[in-house]
mmCIF file of C-alpha atoms in Angstrom:
data_model
loop_
_atom_site.group_PDB
_atom_site.id
_atom_site.type_symbol
_atom_site.label_atom_id
_atom_site.label_comp_id
_atom_site.label_asym_id
_atom_site.label_seq_id
_atom_site.Cartn_x
_atom_site.Cartn_y
_atom_site.Cartn_z
ATOM 1 C CA UNK A 10 0.114 -0.027 -0.158
ATOM 2 C CA UNK A 11 1.398 3.273 -1.071
ATOM 3 C CA UNK A 12 0.435 5.323 2.044
ATOM 4 C CA UNK A 13 2.249 8.396 0.838
ATOM 5 C CA UNK A 14 0.391 8.854 -2.103
ATOM 6 C CA UNK A 15 -3.002 10.627 -2.585
ATOM 7 C CA UNK A 16 -6.014 10.365 -4.928
ATOM 8 C CA UNK A 17 -7.031 13.417 -7.148
ATOM 9 C CA UNK A 18 -10.251 13.757 -9.278
ATOM 10 C CA UNK A 19 -8.723 15.473 -12.161
ATOM 11 C CA UNK A 20 -11.818 15.916 -13.999
ATOM 12 C CA UNK A 21 -15.523 15.024 -14.179
ATOM 13 C CA UNK A 22 -18.154 14.620 -16.793
ATOM 14 C CA UNK A 23 -22.013 14.561 -16.337
ATOM 15 C CA UNK A 24 -24.076 13.794 -19.497
ATOM 16 C CA UNK A 25 -27.740 14.469 -19.404
ATOM 17 C CA UNK A 26 -30.309 14.299 -22.154
ATOM 18 C CA UNK A 27 -31.830 17.649 -23.050
ATOM 19 C CA UNK A 28 -35.738 16.140 -22.593
ATOM 20 C CA UNK A 29 -37.215 16.468 -19.384
ATOM 21 C CA UNK A 30 -40.519 14.932 -18.228
ATOM 22 C CA UNK A 31 -42.371 17.002 -15.782
ATOM 23 C CA UNK A 32 -44.657 15.868 -12.882
ATOM 24 C CA UNK A 33 -47.477 17.415 -14.721
ATOM 25 C CA UNK A 34 -46.721 15.303 -17.563
ATOM 26 C CA UNK A 35 -47.574 12.292 -15.558
ATOM 27 C CA UNK A 36 -50.801 13.921 -13.847
ATOM 28 C CA UNK A 37 -48.902 14.932 -10.779
ATOM 29 C CA UNK A 38 -47.443 17.981 -9.040
ATOM 30 C CA UNK A 39 -43.843 18.507 -7.710
ATOM 31 C CA UNK A 40 -45.069 18.128 -4.110
ATOM 32 C CA UNK A 41 -46.750 14.749 -4.732
ATOM 33 C CA UNK A 42 -44.131 13.445 -7.092
ATOM 34 C CA UNK A 43 -41.140 14.711 -5.008
ATOM 35 C CA UNK A 44 -39.299 16.072 -8.354
ATOM 36 C CA UNK A 45 -40.067 18.886 -10.587
ATOM 37 C CA UNK A 46 -38.856 16.694 -13.531
ATOM 38 C CA UNK A 47 -36.836 13.930 -14.631
ATOM 39 C CA UNK A 48 -34.204 13.447 -17.474
ATOM 40 C CA UNK A 49 -35.328 11.273 -20.309
ATOM 41 C CA UNK A 50 -33.219 9.922 -23.060
ATOM 42 C CA UNK A 51 -35.203 8.791 -26.119
ATOM 43 C CA UNK A 52 -32.609 7.021 -28.001
ATOM 44 C CA UNK A 53 -29.032 7.225 -26.401
ATOM 45 C CA UNK A 54 -28.070 3.877 -24.970
ATOM 46 C CA UNK A 55 -26.566 3.817 -21.381
ATOM 47 C CA UNK A 56 -22.959 2.734 -22.647
ATOM 48 C CA UNK A 57 -23.034 5.610 -25.227
ATOM 49 C CA UNK A 58 -24.022 8.084 -22.351
ATOM 50 C CA UNK A 59 -21.023 6.920 -20.534
ATOM 51 C CA UNK A 60 -18.616 7.400 -23.642
ATOM 52 C CA UNK A 61 -20.208 10.973 -23.855
ATOM 53 C CA UNK A 62 -19.483 11.954 -20.197
ATOM 54 C CA UNK A 63 -16.020 10.417 -20.284
ATOM 55 C CA UNK A 64 -15.051 12.076 -23.645
ATOM 56 C CA UNK A 65 -16.026 15.449 -21.858
ATOM 57 C CA UNK A 66 -14.066 14.551 -18.719
ATOM 58 C CA UNK A 67 -10.873 13.403 -20.746
ATOM 59 C CA UNK A 68 -11.142 16.705 -22.516
ATOM 60 C CA UNK A 69 -11.135 18.770 -19.547
ATOM 61 C CA UNK A 70 -8.074 16.860 -18.158
ATOM 62 C CA UNK A 71 -6.228 17.096 -21.272
ATOM 63 C CA UNK A 72 -5.761 13.255 -21.173
ATOM 64 C CA UNK A 73 -6.110 10.644 -23.881
ATOM 65 C CA UNK A 74 -8.006 7.412 -23.437
ATOM 66 C CA UNK A 75 -4.886 5.483 -24.174
ATOM 67 C CA UNK A 76 -3.357 6.594 -20.966
ATOM 68 C CA UNK A 77 -5.839 5.041 -18.718
ATOM 69 C CA UNK A 78 -4.739 2.255 -16.803
ATOM 70 C CA UNK A 79 -8.060 1.282 -15.283
ATOM 71 C CA UNK A 80 -11.766 1.605 -16.146
ATOM 72 C CA UNK A 81 -14.724 0.937 -13.861
ATOM 73 C CA UNK A 82 -17.930 0.979 -14.981
ATOM 74 C CA UNK A 83 -21.145 0.910 -12.737
ATOM 75 C CA UNK A 84 -24.970 0.645 -13.499
ATOM 76 C CA UNK A 85 -28.235 -0.086 -12.034
ATOM 77 C CA UNK A 86 -30.360 -1.315 -15.018
ATOM 78 C CA UNK A 87 -30.130 -2.683 -18.537
ATOM 79 C CA UNK A 88 -27.290 -1.606 -20.589
ATOM 80 C CA UNK A 89 -28.704 -2.472 -23.902
ATOM 81 C CA UNK A 90 -27.595 -6.205 -24.267
ATOM 82 C CA UNK A 91 -27.667 -9.601 -22.507
ATOM 83 C CA UNK A 92 -24.560 -11.465 -21.573
ATOM 84 C CA UNK A 93 -22.309 -8.533 -22.589
ATOM 85 C CA UNK A 94 -19.785 -6.448 -21.119
ATOM 86 C CA UNK A 95 -20.462 -2.618 -21.241
ATOM 87 C CA UNK A 96 -17.164 -1.800 -19.536
ATOM 88 C CA UNK A 97 -15.156 -3.155 -22.409
ATOM 89 C CA UNK A 98 -17.426 -1.205 -24.914
ATOM 90 C CA UNK A 99 -16.824 2.044 -23.097
ATOM 91 C CA UNK A 100 -13.014 1.203 -23.016
ATOM 92 C CA UNK A 101 -13.108 0.477 -26.555
ATOM 93 C CA UNK A 102 -14.898 3.737 -27.906
ATOM 94 C CA UNK A 103 -12.553 5.706 -25.723
ATOM 95 C CA UNK A 104 -9.411 3.967 -27.190
ATOM 96 C CA UNK A 105 -8.480 2.807 -23.582
ATOM 97 C CA UNK A 106 -6.715 -0.293 -25.042
ATOM 98 C CA UNK A 107 -4.450 -0.850 -22.178
ATOM 99 C CA UNK A 108 -7.056 -0.136 -19.372
ATOM 100 C CA UNK A 109 -8.416 -3.067 -17.539
ATOM 101 C CA UNK A 110 -12.169 -2.758 -17.645
ATOM 102 C CA UNK A 111 -14.112 -3.967 -14.810
ATOM 103 C CA UNK A 112 -17.981 -3.773 -14.194
ATOM 104 C CA UNK A 113 -19.444 -2.650 -10.802
ATOM 105 C CA UNK A 114 -22.881 -3.774 -10.145
ATOM 106 C CA UNK A 115 -24.064 -2.628 -6.852
ATOM 107 C CA UNK A 116 -27.506 -1.107 -8.124
ATOM 108 C CA UNK A 117 -27.636 2.723 -7.298
ATOM 109 C CA UNK A 118 -24.517 2.943 -5.127
ATOM 110 C CA UNK A 119 -22.672 1.485 -8.024
ATOM 111 C CA UNK A 120 -20.927 5.034 -8.559
ATOM 112 C CA UNK A 121 -19.774 5.144 -4.969
ATOM 113 C CA UNK A 122 -18.560 1.597 -4.942
ATOM 114 C CA UNK A 123 -16.524 2.159 -8.241
ATOM 115 C CA UNK A 124 -15.070 5.269 -6.928
ATOM 116 C CA UNK A 125 -13.671 3.198 -3.614
ATOM 117 C CA UNK A 126 -12.540 0.439 -5.684
ATOM 118 C CA UNK A 127 -10.797 2.804 -8.258
ATOM 119 C CA UNK A 128 -9.056 4.483 -5.300
ATOM 120 C CA UNK A 129 -8.092 1.412 -3.661
ATOM 121 C CA UNK A 130 -6.446 0.061 -6.906
ATOM 122 C CA UNK A 131 -4.676 3.346 -7.414
ATOM 123 C CA UNK A 132 -3.189 3.229 -3.894
ATOM 124 C CA UNK A 133 -2.209 -0.308 -3.834
ATOM 125 C CA UNK A 134 -0.851 -0.909 -7.247
ATOM 126 C CA UNK A 135 2.281 1.182 -8.429
ATOM 127 C CA UNK A 136 1.656 -0.009 -11.886
ATOM 128 C CA UNK A 137 -1.647 1.968 -12.017
ATOM 129 C CA UNK A 138 -1.628 5.705 -12.057
ATOM 130 C CA UNK A 139 -4.837 6.852 -13.998
ATOM 131 C CA UNK A 140 -8.286 5.483 -13.616
ATOM 132 C CA UNK A 141 -11.782 6.311 -14.940
ATOM 133 C CA UNK A 142 -15.006 5.607 -13.062
ATOM 134 C CA UNK A 143 -18.222 5.745 -15.466
ATOM 135 C CA UNK A 144 -21.828 5.236 -14.507
ATOM 136 C CA UNK A 145 -24.638 5.133 -17.031
ATOM 137 C CA UNK A 146 -28.357 4.160 -16.665
ATOM 138 C CA UNK A 147 -31.745 4.618 -18.796
ATOM 139 C CA UNK A 148 -35.035 3.770 -17.310
ATOM 140 C CA UNK A 149 -37.311 3.535 -19.984
ATOM 141 C CA UNK A 150 -40.317 1.628 -21.025
ATOM 142 C CA UNK A 151 -41.391 -1.193 -21.504
ATOM 143 C CA UNK A 152 -39.249 -2.701 -18.784
ATOM 144 C CA UNK A 153 -39.361 0.085 -16.329
ATOM 145 C CA UNK A 154 -42.035 2.838 -15.020
ATOM 146 C CA UNK A 155 -39.517 5.679 -13.984
ATOM 147 C CA UNK A 156 -42.175 7.608 -12.176
ATOM 148 C CA UNK A 157 -44.071 4.528 -10.417
ATOM 149 C CA UNK A 158 -41.707 1.731 -10.217
ATOM 150 C CA UNK A 159 -40.295 2.381 -6.682
ATOM 151 C CA UNK A 160 -41.045 3.694 -3.505
ATOM 152 C CA UNK A 161 -39.299 7.027 -2.451
ATOM 153 C CA UNK A 162 -37.567 7.570 -5.857
ATOM 154 C CA UNK A 163 -38.156 8.623 -9.486
ATOM 155 C CA UNK A 164 -35.567 7.821 -12.178
ATOM 156 C CA UNK A 165 -33.682 9.925 -14.544
ATOM 157 C CA UNK A 166 -31.523 9.032 -17.460
ATOM 158 C CA UNK A 167 -27.775 10.152 -17.543
ATOM 159 C CA UNK A 168 -24.181 9.187 -17.162
ATOM 160 C CA UNK A 169 -21.321 10.409 -15.253
ATOM 161 C CA UNK A 170 -17.420 10.211 -15.477
ATOM 162 C CA UNK A 171 -14.697 10.816 -12.895
ATOM 163 C CA UNK A 172 -10.985 10.724 -13.836
ATOM 164 C CA UNK A 173 -8.800 9.627 -10.784
ATOM 165 C CA UNK A 174 -5.045 9.935 -10.605
ATOM 166 C CA UNK A 175 -2.476 8.949 -7.998
ATOM 167 C CA UNK A 176 -0.408 12.192 -6.743
ATOM 168 C CA UNK A 177 2.379 12.587 -4.412
ATOM 169 C CA UNK A 178 2.120 14.197 -1.126
ATOM 170 C CA UNK A 179 3.930 17.214 -2.176
ATOM 171 C CA UNK A 180 2.161 17.546 -5.516
ATOM 172 C CA UNK A 181 -0.384 20.351 -6.030
ATOM 173 C CA UNK A 182 -2.960 18.686 -8.105
ATOM 174 C CA UNK A 183 -5.560 20.071 -10.606
ATOM 175 C CA UNK A 184 -9.117 19.260 -9.614
ATOM 176 C CA UNK A 185 -10.540 18.116 -6.338
ATOM 177 C CA UNK A 186 -8.551 15.839 -3.801
ATOM 178 C CA UNK A 187 -10.483 12.750 -2.617
ATOM 179 C CA UNK A 188 -9.791 12.708 1.157
ATOM 180 C CA UNK A 189 -11.741 9.776 2.181
ATOM 181 C CA UNK A 190 -14.832 7.432 1.265
ATOM 182 C CA UNK A 191 -16.440 5.068 3.510
ATOM 183 C CA UNK A 192 -19.247 2.471 2.853
ATOM 184 C CA UNK A 193 -21.316 0.405 4.786
ATOM 185 C CA UNK A 194 -23.900 -2.539 3.872
ATOM 186 C CA UNK A 195 -26.927 -3.928 5.446
ATOM 187 C CA UNK A 196 -27.381 -7.118 3.373
ATOM 188 C CA UNK A 197 -30.344 -8.159 5.574
ATOM 189 C CA UNK A 198 -32.196 -5.658 3.529
ATOM 190 C CA UNK A 199 -31.659 -7.416 0.154
ATOM 191 C CA UNK A 200 -35.010 -8.910 0.374
ATOM 192 C CA UNK A 201 -36.702 -5.312 -0.150
ATOM 193 C CA UNK A 202 -35.874 -5.750 -3.970
ATOM 194 C CA UNK A 203 -36.731 -9.530 -3.736
ATOM 195 C CA UNK A 204 -39.865 -9.744 -1.929
ATOM 196 C CA UNK A 205 -41.607 -13.125 -1.609
ATOM 197 C CA UNK A 206 -40.965 -13.866 -5.293
ATOM 198 C CA UNK A 207 -39.172 -17.170 -6.318
ATOM 199 C CA UNK A 208 -35.912 -17.317 -8.444
ATOM 200 C CA UNK A 209 -36.526 -17.205 -12.080
ATOM 201 C CA UNK A 210 -34.460 -18.382 -15.108
ATOM 202 C CA UNK A 211 -34.432 -15.314 -17.059
ATOM 203 C CA UNK A 212 -34.855 -11.492 -16.638
ATOM 204 C CA UNK A 213 -38.436 -10.439 -16.069
ATOM 205 C CA UNK A 214 -39.642 -14.149 -16.424
ATOM 206 C CA UNK A 215 -42.722 -13.396 -14.469
ATOM 207 C CA UNK A 216 -43.589 -9.927 -15.789
ATOM 208 C CA UNK A 217 -42.906 -7.417 -18.471
ATOM 209 C CA UNK A 218 -41.811 -4.690 -16.025
ATOM 210 C CA UNK A 219 -39.633 -4.191 -13.020
ATOM 211 C CA UNK A 220 -41.904 -3.535 -9.939
ATOM 212 C CA UNK A 221 -39.728 -2.394 -6.871
ATOM 213 C CA UNK A 222 -42.742 -0.839 -5.365
ATOM 214 C CA UNK A 223 -44.422 -4.274 -5.069
ATOM 215 C CA UNK A 224 -41.380 -6.036 -3.375
ATOM 216 C CA UNK A 225 -40.714 -3.288 -1.110
ATOM 217 C CA UNK A 226 -44.368 -3.226 0.200
ATOM 218 C CA UNK A 227 -44.166 -6.929 0.458
ATOM 219 C CA UNK A 228 -41.011 -6.525 2.735
ATOM 220 C CA UNK A 229 -42.411 -3.652 4.754
ATOM 221 C CA UNK A 230 -45.487 -5.327 5.775
ATOM 222 C CA UNK A 231 -43.473 -8.129 7.010
ATOM 223 C CA UNK A 232 -40.759 -6.150 8.903
ATOM 224 C CA UNK A 233 -42.054 -2.669 9.249
ATOM 225 C CA UNK A 234 -41.012 0.754 8.244
ATOM 226 C CA UNK A 235 -39.499 1.607 11.591
ATOM 227 C CA UNK A 236 -36.956 -1.421 11.397
ATOM 228 C CA UNK A 237 -35.899 -0.146 8.032
ATOM 229 C CA UNK A 238 -35.561 3.670 9.051
ATOM 230 C CA UNK A 239 -33.299 2.631 12.161
ATOM 231 C CA UNK A 240 -30.846 0.631 9.637
ATOM 232 C CA UNK A 241 -30.884 3.563 7.420
ATOM 233 C CA UNK A 242 -30.297 6.049 10.229
ATOM 234 C CA UNK A 243 -27.536 3.889 11.742
ATOM 235 C CA UNK A 244 -25.846 3.461 8.427
ATOM 236 C CA UNK A 245 -25.899 6.976 7.585
ATOM 237 C CA UNK A 246 -24.487 7.987 10.693
ATOM 238 C CA UNK A 247 -21.734 5.353 10.338
ATOM 239 C CA UNK A 248 -20.483 6.308 6.823
ATOM 240 C CA UNK A 249 -20.554 10.023 7.528
ATOM 241 C CA UNK A 250 -18.655 9.833 10.725
ATOM 242 C CA UNK A 251 -16.278 7.356 9.420
ATOM 243 C CA UNK A 252 -15.412 9.516 6.251
ATOM 244 C CA UNK A 253 -14.964 12.561 8.407
ATOM 245 C CA UNK A 254 -12.645 10.773 10.526
ATOM 246 C CA UNK A 255 -10.586 9.425 7.744
ATOM 247 C CA UNK A 256 -10.406 13.098 6.371
ATOM 248 C CA UNK A 257 -9.495 14.344 9.817
ATOM 249 C CA UNK A 258 -12.445 16.757 9.626
ATOM 250 C CA UNK A 259 -15.152 17.607 12.282
ATOM 251 C CA UNK A 260 -18.803 18.091 11.211
ATOM 252 C CA UNK A 261 -18.815 21.691 12.391
ATOM 253 C CA UNK A 262 -15.475 22.700 10.639
ATOM 254 C CA UNK A 263 -15.911 26.099 8.974
ATOM 255 C CA UNK A 264 -14.197 24.504 5.767
ATOM 256 C CA UNK A 265 -16.849 21.850 5.396
ATOM 257 C CA UNK A 266 -19.184 23.699 3.135
ATOM 258 C CA UNK A 267 -21.600 21.267 1.496
ATOM 259 C CA UNK A 268 -23.258 18.195 2.215
ATOM 260 C CA UNK A 269 -24.443 16.582 -1.248
ATOM 261 C CA UNK A 270 -27.389 14.117 -0.756
ATOM 262 C CA UNK A 271 -28.619 11.462 -3.076
ATOM 263 C CA UNK A 272 -31.305 12.409 -5.635
ATOM 264 C CA UNK A 273 -34.098 10.708 -3.767
ATOM 265 C CA UNK A 274 -37.521 12.125 -3.404
ATOM 266 C CA UNK A 275 -37.877 15.437 -1.428
ATOM 267 C CA UNK A 276 -40.019 14.028 1.140
ATOM 268 C CA UNK A 277 -37.712 10.970 1.741
ATOM 269 C CA UNK A 278 -34.686 13.154 2.052
ATOM 270 C CA UNK A 279 -36.619 15.536 4.551
ATOM 271 C CA UNK A 280 -38.047 12.818 6.385
ATOM 272 C CA UNK A 281 -34.640 10.955 7.110
ATOM 273 C CA UNK A 282 -31.625 12.347 5.530
ATOM 274 C CA UNK A 283 -31.705 16.186 6.314
ATOM 275 C CA UNK A 284 -32.398 15.639 10.186
ATOM 276 C CA UNK A 285 -29.726 13.286 10.764
ATOM 277 C CA UNK A 286 -27.212 15.168 8.503
ATOM 278 C CA UNK A 287 -28.152 18.399 10.264
ATOM 279 C CA UNK A 288 -26.987 16.622 13.643
ATOM 280 C CA UNK A 289 -23.782 15.433 12.168
ATOM 281 C CA UNK A 290 -22.531 18.405 10.214
ATOM 282 C CA UNK A 291 -23.155 22.228 9.956
ATOM 283 C CA UNK A 292 -22.403 22.027 6.067
ATOM 284 C CA UNK A 293 -25.181 23.200 3.862
ATOM 285 C CA UNK A 294 -27.347 20.584 2.369
ATOM 286 C CA UNK A 295 -27.305 20.656 -1.493
ATOM 287 C CA UNK A 296 -29.844 18.702 -3.248
ATOM 288 C CA UNK A 297 -29.283 18.666 -6.983
ATOM 289 C CA UNK A 298 -31.823 16.046 -7.897
ATOM 290 C CA UNK A 299 -35.142 18.101 -8.448
ATOM 291 C CA UNK A 300 -34.763 18.504 -12.071
ATOM 292 C CA UNK A 301 -33.033 15.274 -13.008
ATOM 293 C CA UNK A 302 -34.578 12.539 -10.896
ATOM 294 C CA UNK A 303 -32.529 9.791 -9.364
ATOM 295 C CA UNK A 304 -29.591 8.884 -11.729
ATOM 296 C CA UNK A 305 -29.413 5.270 -10.801
ATOM 297 C CA UNK A 306 -25.905 4.363 -10.139
ATOM 298 C CA UNK A 307 -24.657 8.066 -10.800
ATOM 299 C CA UNK A 308 -25.912 9.954 -7.791
ATOM 300 C CA UNK A 309 -22.731 10.200 -5.869
ATOM 301 C CA UNK A 310 -20.333 10.793 -8.955
ATOM 302 C CA UNK A 311 -22.846 13.291 -10.276
ATOM 303 C CA UNK A 312 -22.806 15.219 -7.142
ATOM 304 C CA UNK A 313 -18.940 15.494 -7.434
ATOM 305 C CA UNK A 314 -19.197 16.653 -11.325
ATOM 306 C CA UNK A 315 -21.642 19.326 -10.235
ATOM 307 C CA UNK A 316 -19.333 20.692 -7.589
ATOM 308 C CA UNK A 317 -16.779 20.721 -10.117
ATOM 309 C CA UNK A 318 -18.608 22.188 -12.838
ATOM 310 C CA UNK A 319 -20.180 24.837 -10.670
ATOM 311 C CA UNK A 320 -16.858 25.729 -8.919
ATOM 312 C CA UNK A 321 -18.875 25.312 -5.780
ATOM 313 C CA UNK A 322 -15.642 24.789 -3.626
ATOM 314 C CA UNK A 323 -13.386 27.866 -2.795
ATOM 315 C CA UNK A 324 -9.908 27.173 -1.991
ATOM 316 C CA UNK A 325 -9.478 24.729 0.971
ATOM 317 C CA UNK A 326 -13.228 24.194 1.212
ATOM 318 C CA UNK A 327 -14.419 20.426 1.475
ATOM 319 C CA UNK A 328 -17.854 18.566 0.842
ATOM 320 C CA UNK A 329 -19.424 15.421 1.893
ATOM 321 C CA UNK A 330 -21.103 13.435 -1.089
ATOM 322 C CA UNK A 331 -23.537 10.757 -0.289
ATOM 323 C CA UNK A 332 -24.818 7.889 -2.270
ATOM 324 C CA UNK A 333 -27.140 5.052 -1.452
ATOM 325 C CA UNK A 334 -28.476 1.785 -3.103
ATOM 326 C CA UNK A 335 -30.757 -0.984 -2.813
ATOM 327 C CA UNK A 336 -29.051 -4.193 -1.147
ATOM 328 C CA UNK A 337 -28.554 -1.890 1.043
ATOM 329 C CA UNK A 338 -25.306 0.068 0.745
ATOM 330 C CA UNK A 339 -24.412 3.622 1.765
ATOM 331 C CA UNK A 340 -21.431 5.654 0.804
ATOM 332 C CA UNK A 341 -19.944 9.071 1.764
ATOM 333 C CA UNK A 342 -17.000 10.585 0.137
ATOM 334 C CA UNK A 343 -15.066 13.796 1.370
ATOM 335 C CA UNK A 344 -13.555 16.015 -1.329
ATOM 336 C CA UNK A 345 -11.627 19.100 -1.058
ATOM 337 C CA UNK A 346 -10.424 22.012 -3.198
ATOM 338 C CA UNK A 347 -6.771 21.422 -2.459
ATOM 339 C CA UNK A 348 -5.386 24.841 -3.599
ATOM 340 C CA UNK A 349 -5.160 26.604 -0.026
ATOM 341 C CA UNK A 350 -4.606 23.454 1.678
ATOM 342 C CA UNK A 351 -1.542 22.546 -0.352
ATOM 343 C CA UNK A 352 -0.159 25.980 0.215
ATOM 344 C CA UNK A 353 -0.757 25.714 4.110
ATOM 345 C CA UNK A 354 1.320 22.561 4.020
ATOM 346 C CA UNK A 355 4.307 23.978 2.309
ATOM 347 C CA UNK A 356 4.398 26.711 4.957
#
């Protein structure tokens, strides 16, 4: 393990389709739906979305795909083909001929899992210096009802890309420094997406559409909402406190500016995430999902991408960025604009 090395997010990309489907379009209101609108891709397949996001990130960093040592691609839903490797497709389209492509399938926490895995690779393997993390999802009919297919969330289409490199302790990098990332799983909750259903021999064998709402309701009837909320609260507390400790940051530190939450329904955030996070940190809650919907595996990296695109961190400032996914797993990253911090270290 290269303990004197650090991980820098050199550039990021967020690709979203132009079209939005509003709550009114589906006979609802933003208050009832929990979103103003969701992003909808009519014709771009998820792996091509990932290529678009990665191409933008590579351009911003001034990198070439051939320089990548590692490519991790994460997703939550169908990538366009069965029994096929989307990560290899993305690598091929980017000219990342020497990169090792790996798929990360951890449902909606896939982006956080991929970021943590890429950082571990770069820290542990001196032969790897540059990595790309991508996510992409398209929640389209007939297999998925983006507005009504799940509880507590509606789904938007989009892709993300993060470029990571290993930097020396004394080096002043361009981009954001990844100070920490922590994850926690509660595998006993896997049944929320399985319900009482038997195992089947093929995808959607028992029905033409994914229906997570039905399996979650079956689970909650058996185990109750309170038990889930307790696990959720404990897990959120665990990942936030662990990430802050790893980053040597306290929750009320003035350098901690933002706490970027997952793109869940507004009522789900306000009932569970916001109260707990307000106890743990004085950072301002940043919710970027009202106009996009939940981006499947991409929520956590999309948060980082929007921090970078909007220049939302001043020199020396830090942010918490959270992700969550069925199974269940929660992740929390701490990122920093390193300019002032690096200058302080040199003095």
